[in-house]
Coordinates of N, CA and C in Angstrom, one line a residue:
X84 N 28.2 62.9 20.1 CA 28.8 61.6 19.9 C 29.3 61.0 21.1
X85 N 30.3 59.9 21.6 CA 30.3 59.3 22.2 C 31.2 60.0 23.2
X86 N 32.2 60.7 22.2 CA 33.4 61.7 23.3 C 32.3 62.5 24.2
X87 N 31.8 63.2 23.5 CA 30.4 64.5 24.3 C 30.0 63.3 25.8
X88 N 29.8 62.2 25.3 CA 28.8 61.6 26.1 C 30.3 61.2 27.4
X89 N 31.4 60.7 26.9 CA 32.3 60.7 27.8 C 32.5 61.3 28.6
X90 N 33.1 62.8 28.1 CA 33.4 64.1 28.6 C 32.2 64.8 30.0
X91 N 30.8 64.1 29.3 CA 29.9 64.4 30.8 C 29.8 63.1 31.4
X92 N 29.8 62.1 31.4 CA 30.4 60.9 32.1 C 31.4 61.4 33.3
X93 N 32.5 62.1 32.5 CA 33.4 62.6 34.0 C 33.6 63.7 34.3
X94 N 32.8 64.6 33.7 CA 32.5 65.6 34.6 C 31.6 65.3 36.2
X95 N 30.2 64.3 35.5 CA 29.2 63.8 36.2 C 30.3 63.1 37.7
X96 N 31.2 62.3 37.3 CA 31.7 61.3 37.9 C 32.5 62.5 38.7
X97 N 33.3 63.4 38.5 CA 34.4 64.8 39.6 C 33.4 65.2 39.6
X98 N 32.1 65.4 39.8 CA 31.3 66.2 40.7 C 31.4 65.1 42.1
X99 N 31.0 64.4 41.8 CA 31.2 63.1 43.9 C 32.7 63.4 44.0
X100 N 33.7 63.7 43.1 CA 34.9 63.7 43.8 C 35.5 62.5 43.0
X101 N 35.3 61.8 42.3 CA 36.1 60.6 42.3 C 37.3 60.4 41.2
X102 N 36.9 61.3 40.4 CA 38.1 60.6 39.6 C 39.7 61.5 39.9
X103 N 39.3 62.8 41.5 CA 40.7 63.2 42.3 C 41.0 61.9 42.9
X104 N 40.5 61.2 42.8 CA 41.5 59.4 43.5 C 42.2 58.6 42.3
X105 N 43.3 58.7 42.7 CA 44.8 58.2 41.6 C 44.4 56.5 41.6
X106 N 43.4 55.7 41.9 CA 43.0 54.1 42.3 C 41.5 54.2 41.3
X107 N 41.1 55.4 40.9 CA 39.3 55.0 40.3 C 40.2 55.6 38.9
X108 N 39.6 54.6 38.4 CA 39.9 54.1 36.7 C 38.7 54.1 35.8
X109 N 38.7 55.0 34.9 CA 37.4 55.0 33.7 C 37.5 53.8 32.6
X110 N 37.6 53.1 32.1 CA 37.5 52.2 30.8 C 36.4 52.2 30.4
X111 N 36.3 52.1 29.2 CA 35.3 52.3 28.3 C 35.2 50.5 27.8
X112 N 34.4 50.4 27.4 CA 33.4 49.3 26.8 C 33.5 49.3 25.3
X113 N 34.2 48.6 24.4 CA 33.8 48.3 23.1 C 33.1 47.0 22.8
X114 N 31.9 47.5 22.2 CA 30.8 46.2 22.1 C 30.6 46.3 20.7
X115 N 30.8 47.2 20.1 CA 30.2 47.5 18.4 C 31.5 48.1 17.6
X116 N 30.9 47.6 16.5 CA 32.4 48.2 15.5 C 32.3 49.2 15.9
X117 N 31.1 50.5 15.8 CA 31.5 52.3 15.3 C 32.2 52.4 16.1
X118 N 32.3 52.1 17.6 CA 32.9 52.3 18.9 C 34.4 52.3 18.6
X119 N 34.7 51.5 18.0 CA 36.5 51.4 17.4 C 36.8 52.7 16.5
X120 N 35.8 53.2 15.5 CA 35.6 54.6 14.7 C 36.0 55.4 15.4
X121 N 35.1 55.6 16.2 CA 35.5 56.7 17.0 C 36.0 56.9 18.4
X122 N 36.9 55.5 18.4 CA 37.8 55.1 19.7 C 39.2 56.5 19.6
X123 N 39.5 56.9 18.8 CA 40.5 57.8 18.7 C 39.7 59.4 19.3
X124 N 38.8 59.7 19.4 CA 38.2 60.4 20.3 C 38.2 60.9 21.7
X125 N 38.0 59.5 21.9 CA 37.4 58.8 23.4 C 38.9 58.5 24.2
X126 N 39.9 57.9 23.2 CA 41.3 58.0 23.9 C 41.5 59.4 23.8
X127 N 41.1 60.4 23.3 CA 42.0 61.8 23.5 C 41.5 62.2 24.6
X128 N 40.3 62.0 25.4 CA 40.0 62.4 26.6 C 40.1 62.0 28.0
X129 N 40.7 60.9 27.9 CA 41.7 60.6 29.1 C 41.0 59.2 29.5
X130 N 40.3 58.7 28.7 CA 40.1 57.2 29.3 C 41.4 56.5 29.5
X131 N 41.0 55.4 30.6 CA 42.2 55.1 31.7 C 42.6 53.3 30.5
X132 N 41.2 53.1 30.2 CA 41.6 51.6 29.6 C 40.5 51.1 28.4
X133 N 40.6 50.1 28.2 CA 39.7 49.6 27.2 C 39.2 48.1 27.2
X134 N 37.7 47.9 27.2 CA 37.5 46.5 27.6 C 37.0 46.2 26.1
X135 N 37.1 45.3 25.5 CA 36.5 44.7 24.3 C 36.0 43.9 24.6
X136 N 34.6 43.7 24.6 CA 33.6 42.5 25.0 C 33.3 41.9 23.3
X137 N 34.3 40.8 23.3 CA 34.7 40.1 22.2 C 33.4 39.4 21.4
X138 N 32.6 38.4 22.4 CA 31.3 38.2 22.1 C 30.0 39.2 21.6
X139 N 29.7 40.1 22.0 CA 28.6 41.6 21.3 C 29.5 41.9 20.4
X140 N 30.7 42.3 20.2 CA 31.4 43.1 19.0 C 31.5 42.0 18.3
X141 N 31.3 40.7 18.1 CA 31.9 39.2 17.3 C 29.9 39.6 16.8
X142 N 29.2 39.2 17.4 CA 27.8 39.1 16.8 C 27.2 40.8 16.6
X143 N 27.6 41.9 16.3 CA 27.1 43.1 15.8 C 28.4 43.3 14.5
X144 N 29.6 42.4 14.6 CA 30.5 42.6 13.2 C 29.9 41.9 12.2
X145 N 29.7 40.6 12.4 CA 29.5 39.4 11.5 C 28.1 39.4 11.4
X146 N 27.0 39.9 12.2 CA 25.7 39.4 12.0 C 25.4 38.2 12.4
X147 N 26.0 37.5 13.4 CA 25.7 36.7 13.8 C 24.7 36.2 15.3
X148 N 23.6 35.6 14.8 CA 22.3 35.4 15.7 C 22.9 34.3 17.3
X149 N 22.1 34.9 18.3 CA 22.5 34.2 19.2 C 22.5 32.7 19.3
X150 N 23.7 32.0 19.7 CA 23.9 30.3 20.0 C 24.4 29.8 18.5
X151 N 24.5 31.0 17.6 CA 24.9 30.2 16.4 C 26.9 30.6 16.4
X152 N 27.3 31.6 17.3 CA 28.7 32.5 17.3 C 29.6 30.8 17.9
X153 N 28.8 29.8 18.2 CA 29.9 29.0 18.4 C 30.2 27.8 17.4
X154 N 29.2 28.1 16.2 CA 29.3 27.1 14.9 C 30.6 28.5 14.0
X155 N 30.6 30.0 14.5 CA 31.7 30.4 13.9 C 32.7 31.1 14.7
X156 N 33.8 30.0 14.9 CA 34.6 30.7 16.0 C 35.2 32.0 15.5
X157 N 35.2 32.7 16.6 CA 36.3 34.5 16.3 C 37.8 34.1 15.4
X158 N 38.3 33.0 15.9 CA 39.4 32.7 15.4 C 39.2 32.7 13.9
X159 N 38.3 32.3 13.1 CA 38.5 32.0 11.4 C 37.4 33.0 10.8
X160 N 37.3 34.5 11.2 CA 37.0 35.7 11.2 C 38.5 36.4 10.5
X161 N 38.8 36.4 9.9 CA 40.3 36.8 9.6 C 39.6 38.8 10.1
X162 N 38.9 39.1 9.1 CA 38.1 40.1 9.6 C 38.1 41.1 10.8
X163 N 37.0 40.1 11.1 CA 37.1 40.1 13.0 C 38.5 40.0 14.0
X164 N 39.4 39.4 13.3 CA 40.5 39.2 14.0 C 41.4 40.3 13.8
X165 N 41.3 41.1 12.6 CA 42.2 42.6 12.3 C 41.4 43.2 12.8
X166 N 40.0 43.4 13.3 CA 39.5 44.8 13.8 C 39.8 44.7 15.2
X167 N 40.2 43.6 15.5 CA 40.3 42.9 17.3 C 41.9 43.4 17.1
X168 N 42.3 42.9 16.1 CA 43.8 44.0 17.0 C 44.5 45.1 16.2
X169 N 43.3 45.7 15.6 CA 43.5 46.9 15.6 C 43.2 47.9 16.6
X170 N 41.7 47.5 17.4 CA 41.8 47.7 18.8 C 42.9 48.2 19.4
X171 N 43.6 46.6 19.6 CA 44.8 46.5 20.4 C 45.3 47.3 20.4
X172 N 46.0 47.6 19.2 CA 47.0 48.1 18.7 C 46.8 50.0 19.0
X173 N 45.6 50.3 18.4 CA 45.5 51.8 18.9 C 45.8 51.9 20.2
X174 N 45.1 51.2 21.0 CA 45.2 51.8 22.3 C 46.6 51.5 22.7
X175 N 47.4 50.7 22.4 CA 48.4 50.6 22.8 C 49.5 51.6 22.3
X176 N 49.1 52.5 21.1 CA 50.0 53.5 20.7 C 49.2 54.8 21.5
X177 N 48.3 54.7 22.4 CA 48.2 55.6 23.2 C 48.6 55.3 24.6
X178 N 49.1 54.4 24.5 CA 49.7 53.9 26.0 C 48.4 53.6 27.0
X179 N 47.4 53.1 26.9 CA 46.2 52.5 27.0 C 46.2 51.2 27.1
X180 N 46.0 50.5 28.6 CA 45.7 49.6 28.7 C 44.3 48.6 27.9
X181 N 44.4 47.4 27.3 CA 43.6 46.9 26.3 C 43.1 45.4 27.0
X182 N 41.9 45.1 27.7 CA 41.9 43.9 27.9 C 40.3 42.9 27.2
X183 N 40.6 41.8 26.7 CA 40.0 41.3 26.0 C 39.0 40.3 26.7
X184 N 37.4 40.6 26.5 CA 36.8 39.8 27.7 C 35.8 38.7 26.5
X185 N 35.4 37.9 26.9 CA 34.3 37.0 26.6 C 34.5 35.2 27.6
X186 N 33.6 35.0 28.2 CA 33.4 33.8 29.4 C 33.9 32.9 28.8
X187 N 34.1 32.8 27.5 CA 34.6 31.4 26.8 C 35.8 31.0 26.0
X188 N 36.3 32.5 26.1 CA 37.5 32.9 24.9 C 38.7 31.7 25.1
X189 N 38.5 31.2 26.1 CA 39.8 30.2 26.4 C 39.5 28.9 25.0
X190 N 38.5 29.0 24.2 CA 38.4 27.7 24.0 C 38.7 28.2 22.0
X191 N 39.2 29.5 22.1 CA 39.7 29.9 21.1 C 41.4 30.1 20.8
X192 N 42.2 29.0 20.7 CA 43.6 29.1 20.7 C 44.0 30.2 20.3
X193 N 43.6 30.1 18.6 CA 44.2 30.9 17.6 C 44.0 32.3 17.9
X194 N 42.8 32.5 18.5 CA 42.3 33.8 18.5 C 43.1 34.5 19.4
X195 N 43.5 33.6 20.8 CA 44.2 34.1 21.7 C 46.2 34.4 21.0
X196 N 45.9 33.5 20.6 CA 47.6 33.6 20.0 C 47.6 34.9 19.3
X197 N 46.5 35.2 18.8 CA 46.8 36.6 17.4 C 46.9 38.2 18.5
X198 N 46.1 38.1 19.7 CA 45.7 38.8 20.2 C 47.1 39.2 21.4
X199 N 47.4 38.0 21.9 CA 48.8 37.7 22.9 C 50.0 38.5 21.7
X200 N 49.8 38.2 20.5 CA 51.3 38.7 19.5 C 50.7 40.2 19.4
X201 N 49.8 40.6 19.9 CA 50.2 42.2 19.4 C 50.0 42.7 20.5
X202 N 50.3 42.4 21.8 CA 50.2 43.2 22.7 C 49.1 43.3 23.8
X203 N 47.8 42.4 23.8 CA 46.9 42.9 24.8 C 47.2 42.7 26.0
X204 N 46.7 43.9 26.6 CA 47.4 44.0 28.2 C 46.8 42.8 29.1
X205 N 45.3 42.3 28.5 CA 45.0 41.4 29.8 C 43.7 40.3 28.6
X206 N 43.4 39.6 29.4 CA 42.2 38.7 28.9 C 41.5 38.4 30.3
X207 N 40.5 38.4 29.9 CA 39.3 38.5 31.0 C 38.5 36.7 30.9
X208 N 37.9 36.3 31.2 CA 36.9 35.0 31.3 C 36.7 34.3 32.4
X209 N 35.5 33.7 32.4 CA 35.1 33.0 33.6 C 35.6 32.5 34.5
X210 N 35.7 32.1 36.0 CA 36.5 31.6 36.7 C 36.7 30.4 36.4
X211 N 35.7 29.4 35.9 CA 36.2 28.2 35.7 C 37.0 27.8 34.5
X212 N 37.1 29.1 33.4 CA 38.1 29.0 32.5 C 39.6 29.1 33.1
X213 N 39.6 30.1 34.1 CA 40.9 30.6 34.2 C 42.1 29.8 34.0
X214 N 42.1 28.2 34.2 CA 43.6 27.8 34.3 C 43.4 27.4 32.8
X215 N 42.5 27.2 31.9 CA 42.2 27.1 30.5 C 42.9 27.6 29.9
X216 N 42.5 29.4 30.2 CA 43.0 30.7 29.3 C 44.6 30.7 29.8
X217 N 45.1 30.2 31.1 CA 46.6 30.7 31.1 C 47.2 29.6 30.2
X218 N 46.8 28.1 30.3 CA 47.7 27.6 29.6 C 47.9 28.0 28.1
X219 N 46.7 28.3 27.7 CA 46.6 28.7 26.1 C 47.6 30.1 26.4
X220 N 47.1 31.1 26.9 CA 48.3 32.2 27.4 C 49.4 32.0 27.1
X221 N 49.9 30.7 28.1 CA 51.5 30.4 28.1 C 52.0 30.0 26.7
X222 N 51.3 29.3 26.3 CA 51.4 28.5 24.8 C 51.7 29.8 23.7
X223 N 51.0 30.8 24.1 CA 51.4 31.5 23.1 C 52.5 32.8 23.4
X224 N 52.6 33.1 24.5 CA 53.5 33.7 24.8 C 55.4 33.2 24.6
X225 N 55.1 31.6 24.8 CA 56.0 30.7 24.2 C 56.4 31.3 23.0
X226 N 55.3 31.1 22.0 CA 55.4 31.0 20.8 C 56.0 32.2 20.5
X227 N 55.4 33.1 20.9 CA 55.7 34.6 20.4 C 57.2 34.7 20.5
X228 N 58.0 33.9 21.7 CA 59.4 34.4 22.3 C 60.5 33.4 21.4
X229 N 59.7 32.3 20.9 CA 60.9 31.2 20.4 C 60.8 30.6 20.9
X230 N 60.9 30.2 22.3 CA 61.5 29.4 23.5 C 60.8 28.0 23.5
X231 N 61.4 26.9 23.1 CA 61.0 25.5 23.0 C 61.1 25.0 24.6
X232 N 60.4 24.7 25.4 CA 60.6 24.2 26.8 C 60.1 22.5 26.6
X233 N 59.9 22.3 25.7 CA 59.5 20.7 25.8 C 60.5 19.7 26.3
X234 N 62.0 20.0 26.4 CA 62.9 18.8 26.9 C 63.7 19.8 28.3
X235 N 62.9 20.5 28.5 CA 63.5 21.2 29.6 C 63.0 20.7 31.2
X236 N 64.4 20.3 32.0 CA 63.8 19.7 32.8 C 64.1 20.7 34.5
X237 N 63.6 20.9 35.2 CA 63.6 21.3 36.5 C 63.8 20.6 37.8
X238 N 64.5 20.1 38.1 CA 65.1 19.9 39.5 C 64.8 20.2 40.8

């Protein structure tokens, strides 16, 4: 299964020497639900992180055909959005970095809001998203804390 396939993954990988360097990092790739199955596995053998490639795991969850995943956003997946941070959430009870990728996620608020409240260590997306996803970021990190900044003024 996938641990077996791991486990020679980094054997393969400390035969060149590399993972005696405290800077080379393994993360694993979650593209498919089973991969979350048997994510408790694959965290017992020392993977460094976890990337969720939100797009392939959104269309191999729901069955959704390519160019149609933007007539159903991730966000109103209620589904999809517990397996997304269930994710989270395991890895984060193994002290496992969790970062959440897809090139367009910025244009999903809610999704980002559910994902920011339970902990993911990072969000990944395009460069021309990037000041997109922080402000949505900020907005929900806001939210998460309480903190109303709307009449707050700086000098």
């Amino acid at each position: 299964g996938d641990s077996n396939e791991f486990l020679e993954a980094k054997r393969h990988l400390a035969s060149f020497g590399l993972l005696r360097r405290e800077d080379f990092k393994i993360f694993l790739s979650i593209q498919t639900p089973s991969a979350f199955f048997g994510l408790r596995s694959v965290l017992d053998f020392g993977v460094d992180g976890v990337i969720v490639d939100v797009k392939s795991l959104f269309k191999l969850f729901s069955g959704v055909v390519e160019g149609d995943e933007k007539n159903r956003g991730y966000q109103n997946d209620s589904a999809f959005c517990q397996l997304t941070e269930g994710i989270v959430k395991k890895c984060l009870n193994f002290s496992i970095p969790v970062i959440v990728y897809e090139r367009n996620i910025f244009l999903y608020h809610e999704f980002i809001h559910k994902i920011v409240g339970v902990g993911v260590s990072g969000i990944s997306t395009r460069a021309s998203g990037v000041k997109k996803l922080r402000d949505v970021v900020y907005e929900a990190e806001r939210e998460l804390v309480g903190v109303r900044f709307d009449n707050w003024n700086v000098s």
